[in-house]
Amino acid sequence: MIKKILIANRGEIACRVIRTAKKMDIATVAVYSDADKQALHVKSADEAVYIGAAPSSESYLNQEKIIEAAKSRGADAIHPGYGFLSENADFAERCEKEGIMFIGPRSHSIRSMGSKSAAKRIMENAHVPLVPGYHGEDQSVEVLKRAAIDMGFPVLLKAVAGGGGRGMRPVFAEEEFERVLVEAKREAKNSFGNDVMLVEKYLPRARHVEVQVFCDQHGNAVFLGDRDCSVQRRHQKVVEEAPAPGLSPALRSAMGLAAVRAAQAIDYVGAGTVEFLLDANRANDEGDVSHSAEPDSSQFYFMEMNTRLQVEHPVTEYISGVDLVAWQINVANGERLTLSQEEITLQGHAMEVRLYAENPYQEFRPSTGTISHLTFAPEDLATRIDTGFESGDAVSSYYDAMLAKVITYADTREKAIEKLLRALNLCKIAGVYTNLDWLKTVIAHPQFVAAQLYTNFLADNPGLMDEAEHNKHLKQNVNVALCWFFCIAKKLFDRQQAGFSMAAGFSMAERSLKTQSGGLTPWQRLHAWRLNQSAHMGAEFILAGEQFSLSAPVDTTNSHHHEAQTAMASTLIIGNERYHLEGVWDGEILSVTCNEQDFRFPVVALDAIAETANQTASKYCLLTPALAVELQITPADHGEGDAEEGDASYLAPMNARVIEIMVEEGSDVVKGQALLVLEAMKMEYTISAKQDGVVEKIMYPAGALVEAGADLLTLGSQ
Ligand code: ADP
């Protein structure tokens, strides 16, 4: 009986395994690298062992260290999660030899599925339908090309050792075959150290439908329904759902039985997934699948078997009511499956999206950095968030940038989508770019809602990737008005705070007032406060790459005089529209009514380091109900005349590149003069002189990369 499990993984999957282990009263040991000392999976486990430096090759892939950790802590089993060592037959074998239970299939089963071509041969013998193709040993260009010509273009070249869509390329015509083959082989060699290729018929309108199988050590095998994972970007799954919509019961059961045959053909034990391609033209509504009594076996084809728990397993857990990790542990303990195929009932519909720290509007580039704010939708019986992150954590470039999986469940597909949209609207993330808004657009797309699914759906809808569209959305006047309101409220708030702390931040007039009255009055506290009249206040900021400079009369006479908040009202004109804004900012939450629409949302500073360097952060994120709106206040909001005399420090407010230096050492400068320009996240940021003086020293040349908080130059008095 397993008493203590070491989880040889990190992030959400480590947390997820720990959750079930706790329920089963099994102790848990986490492992962590230098990058993960404070990670949630480490905090969630009963014990944690340090296993090495941040690169996975030195930690999460370091078999030696992991085995050593398991032994030193007396763990009797290792759960590998997914990725890392989960499909490494040598590691599974190593565990077997060391007498540590590997929670997964036996090493020989992993090995037989390790090569896509060997797997295909096994499946052929087990009468599992295959995509027509060549998976032979002769790798000469002539043989591969002949196979392609015989099956007819387009074809797909696949690395036999491939994974994650790498080493995979479609070829549309004979003339380009050699060129694409060279590219595919190069990528395969670089990624997997193996450039053996197979050739398959390419199905451009295919669906990815996979079947969850489970086998115990006593020869029992079942399938727990299917999942549709057709919504993919570059062959990587984005949205997953269970069950796959629109399949006839006959097709469903034919696929399930084929999957079980596949598992049995390799003497499988534990949780596994058999992936099929389904001819979308036939399987979707326009086809006849749902009406046909007899499935045509040629409409689904074996692709590969994943010999581990999948990222998307929660959707199956929702519809089957089975805790797959608990089943994995029970099977590893030698127990029999508790349900027969007939006893497995599937109900309702579950939908999952993979929330990533990446920028969909910049080619989905991973976004690293500190997550300054992270709240997810509250979990309930039908909303599940699997994550390994919390506010303040860093997304590092060492590991996969998936922040969370958001999963919802309902009795119908439509309701599951609606619920997922609502849940995504409640997720608020700042500090890193995410695909959150993009995911909402994807699952609200009419074609997705109508379940017209196929693997090229995203690629065929470039509108879904349109940055201009997104920016237009961001720059809607109401967002502009909210940003402006925030800038002004913040200005007032900062001055008010400065007043309360008796710190710097008063103009000479204010200083003399303070001395005269010896206390704080609205005169000092609120810059814009005027008897019987509103003061005009302006703000400059950058939103979605565009600079805005707007001003309007601001009335603070309604201020509650509450010490920790700033209340104000104003009417701002943008183009031909008037925005009446009235609200309060308390340093964290902005509550504002904009043309009778009520908003209440947090605003977070994104330059945490700049703040610690005793500067006001200049970049903020308004976590409005619909969007995370990032703005940059320009010029840096030190407030007019706020800088203390003699404050000669010029610190980089963020990690940036120096793109221009406008002065030289020895130059005389006047207050407000631009000194140098930084660029960060494609935005420019000008550092200006806070007072008249002489440039003493410039620390970096143009082109240099500077870290947040770095001293940029020194200015002496003339
Ligand atoms: P990997 O192991 O790299 O993830 P897979 O063989 O699982 O590769 O394929 C990944 C994705 O590539 C599939 O989900 C599907 O979208 C697409 N794909 C694979 N084979 C074909 C094919 N023959 N025709 C069309 N698309 C395919």
CSV table of N, CA, C and O and ligand atoms in Angstrom, one decimal, residues 116 131 156 158 162-166 168 200-204 206 208 232 235 275 277 303-304 455, ligand 1:
chain,number,residue,atom,x,y,z
A,116,LYS,N,6.5,6.7,-32.8
A,116,LYS,CA,5.1,6.7,-33.4
A,116,LYS,C,5.1,5.6,-34.5
A,116,LYS,O,4.0,5.1,-34.7
A,131,VAL,N,-4.2,6.1,-39.9
A,131,VAL,CA,-4.2,7.0,-41.0
A,131,VAL,C,-3.4,6.4,-42.1
A,131,VAL,O,-2.3,5.9,-41.8
A,156,LEU,N,1.4,14.5,-44.4
A,156,LEU,CA,2.0,15.1,-43.2
A,156,LEU,C,3.3,14.3,-42.9
A,156,LEU,O,3.3,13.1,-42.8
A,158,LYS,N,6.0,13.4,-40.1
A,158,LYS,CA,6.0,13.4,-38.6
A,158,LYS,C,7.2,12.7,-38.1
A,158,LYS,O,7.6,11.7,-38.6
A,162,GLY,N,8.5,12.4,-32.2
A,162,GLY,CA,7.9,13.7,-32.0
A,162,GLY,C,7.0,13.8,-30.8
A,162,GLY,O,6.5,12.9,-30.2
A,163,GLY,N,6.7,15.1,-30.5
A,163,GLY,CA,5.8,15.4,-29.4
A,163,GLY,C,5.6,16.9,-29.5
A,163,GLY,O,6.4,17.6,-30.0
A,164,GLY,N,4.4,17.4,-29.0
A,164,GLY,CA,4.2,18.8,-28.9
A,164,GLY,C,4.2,19.5,-30.3
A,164,GLY,O,4.4,20.7,-30.4
A,165,GLY,N,3.8,18.7,-31.3
A,165,GLY,CA,3.7,19.3,-32.6
A,165,GLY,C,5.0,19.6,-33.3
A,165,GLY,O,5.1,20.1,-34.4
A,166,ARG,N,6.2,19.2,-32.7
A,166,ARG,CA,7.4,19.6,-33.3
A,166,ARG,C,7.9,18.4,-34.2
A,166,ARG,O,7.5,17.3,-34.0
A,168,MET,N,6.9,18.2,-37.2
A,168,MET,CA,5.7,17.8,-38.0
A,168,MET,C,5.4,18.9,-39.0
A,168,MET,O,5.4,20.1,-38.7
A,200,GLU,N,2.2,10.5,-43.5
A,200,GLU,CA,0.8,10.2,-43.3
A,200,GLU,C,0.0,11.0,-44.3
A,200,GLU,O,0.3,12.1,-44.6
A,201,LYS,N,-1.2,10.5,-44.6
A,201,LYS,CA,-2.1,11.3,-45.4
A,201,LYS,C,-2.5,12.4,-44.4
A,201,LYS,O,-2.8,12.3,-43.3
A,202,TYR,N,-2.5,13.6,-45.0
A,202,TYR,CA,-2.9,14.8,-44.2
A,202,TYR,C,-4.3,15.1,-44.4
A,202,TYR,O,-4.9,15.2,-45.5
A,203,LEU,N,-5.0,15.1,-43.2
A,203,LEU,CA,-6.5,15.4,-43.3
A,203,LEU,C,-6.7,16.9,-42.8
A,203,LEU,O,-6.6,17.2,-41.6
A,204,PRO,N,-6.9,17.8,-43.8
A,204,PRO,CA,-7.0,19.2,-43.4
A,204,PRO,C,-8.3,19.5,-42.6
A,204,PRO,O,-8.3,20.5,-41.9
A,206,ALA,N,-9.7,17.6,-40.1
A,206,ALA,CA,-9.8,16.5,-39.2
A,206,ALA,C,-10.2,17.0,-37.8
A,206,ALA,O,-9.9,18.2,-37.4
A,208,HIS,N,-9.6,16.2,-33.7
A,208,HIS,CA,-8.8,15.4,-32.7
A,208,HIS,C,-9.7,14.9,-31.6
A,208,HIS,O,-10.2,15.7,-30.8
A,232,GLN,N,-6.9,23.8,-31.7
A,232,GLN,CA,-5.4,23.8,-31.5
A,232,GLN,C,-4.8,25.0,-32.2
A,232,GLN,O,-5.3,25.5,-33.2
A,235,HIS,N,-0.8,22.8,-33.6
A,235,HIS,CA,-0.9,21.4,-33.1
A,235,HIS,C,-0.8,21.3,-31.6
A,235,HIS,O,-0.6,20.2,-31.0
A,275,GLU,N,-5.2,8.7,-28.9
A,275,GLU,CA,-5.6,9.8,-29.8
A,275,GLU,C,-6.0,9.4,-31.2
A,275,GLU,O,-5.3,8.6,-31.8
A,277,LEU,N,-7.7,10.7,-35.1
A,277,LEU,CA,-8.1,11.8,-36.0
A,277,LEU,C,-9.5,11.3,-36.5
A,277,LEU,O,-9.6,10.1,-36.8
A,303,MET,N,-3.8,7.9,-33.9
A,303,MET,CA,-2.7,8.8,-34.1
A,303,MET,C,-1.5,8.4,-33.2
A,303,MET,O,-0.4,8.2,-33.6
A,304,GLU,N,-1.8,8.4,-31.9
A,304,GLU,CA,-0.8,7.9,-31.0
A,304,GLU,C,-1.4,7.7,-29.6
A,304,GLU,O,-2.6,8.0,-29.4
A,455,THR,N,-9.2,20.8,-36.6
A,455,THR,CA,-7.9,21.2,-36.0
A,455,THR,C,-7.4,22.5,-36.6
A,455,THR,O,-6.6,23.1,-36.0
B,1,ADP,P1,2.5,15.3,-31.2
B,1,ADP,O1,2.9,14.0,-30.6
B,1,ADP,O2,3.6,16.1,-31.7
B,1,ADP,O3,1.5,16.1,-30.3
B,1,ADP,P2,0.4,14.1,-32.8
B,1,ADP,O4,0.6,13.0,-33.7
B,1,ADP,O5,-0.3,13.8,-31.5
B,1,ADP,O6,1.7,14.9,-32.5
B,1,ADP,O7,-0.5,15.2,-33.6
B,1,ADP,C1,-0.7,16.5,-33.0
B,1,ADP,C2,-1.8,17.2,-33.8
B,1,ADP,O8,-1.4,17.2,-35.2
B,1,ADP,C3,-3.1,16.4,-33.9
B,1,ADP,O9,-3.9,16.7,-32.7
B,1,ADP,C4,-3.7,17.0,-35.1
B,1,ADP,O10,-4.3,18.2,-34.9
B,1,ADP,C5,-2.6,17.1,-36.0
B,1,ADP,N1,-2.4,15.9,-36.9
B,1,ADP,C6,-1.7,14.8,-36.7
B,1,ADP,N2,-1.7,13.9,-37.7
B,1,ADP,C7,-2.5,14.5,-38.6
B,1,ADP,C8,-2.9,14.1,-40.0
B,1,ADP,N3,-2.6,13.0,-40.5
B,1,ADP,N4,-3.7,15.0,-40.6
B,1,ADP,C9,-4.0,16.2,-40.1
B,1,ADP,N5,-3.7,16.6,-38.9
B,1,ADP,C10,-2.9,15.8,-38.2
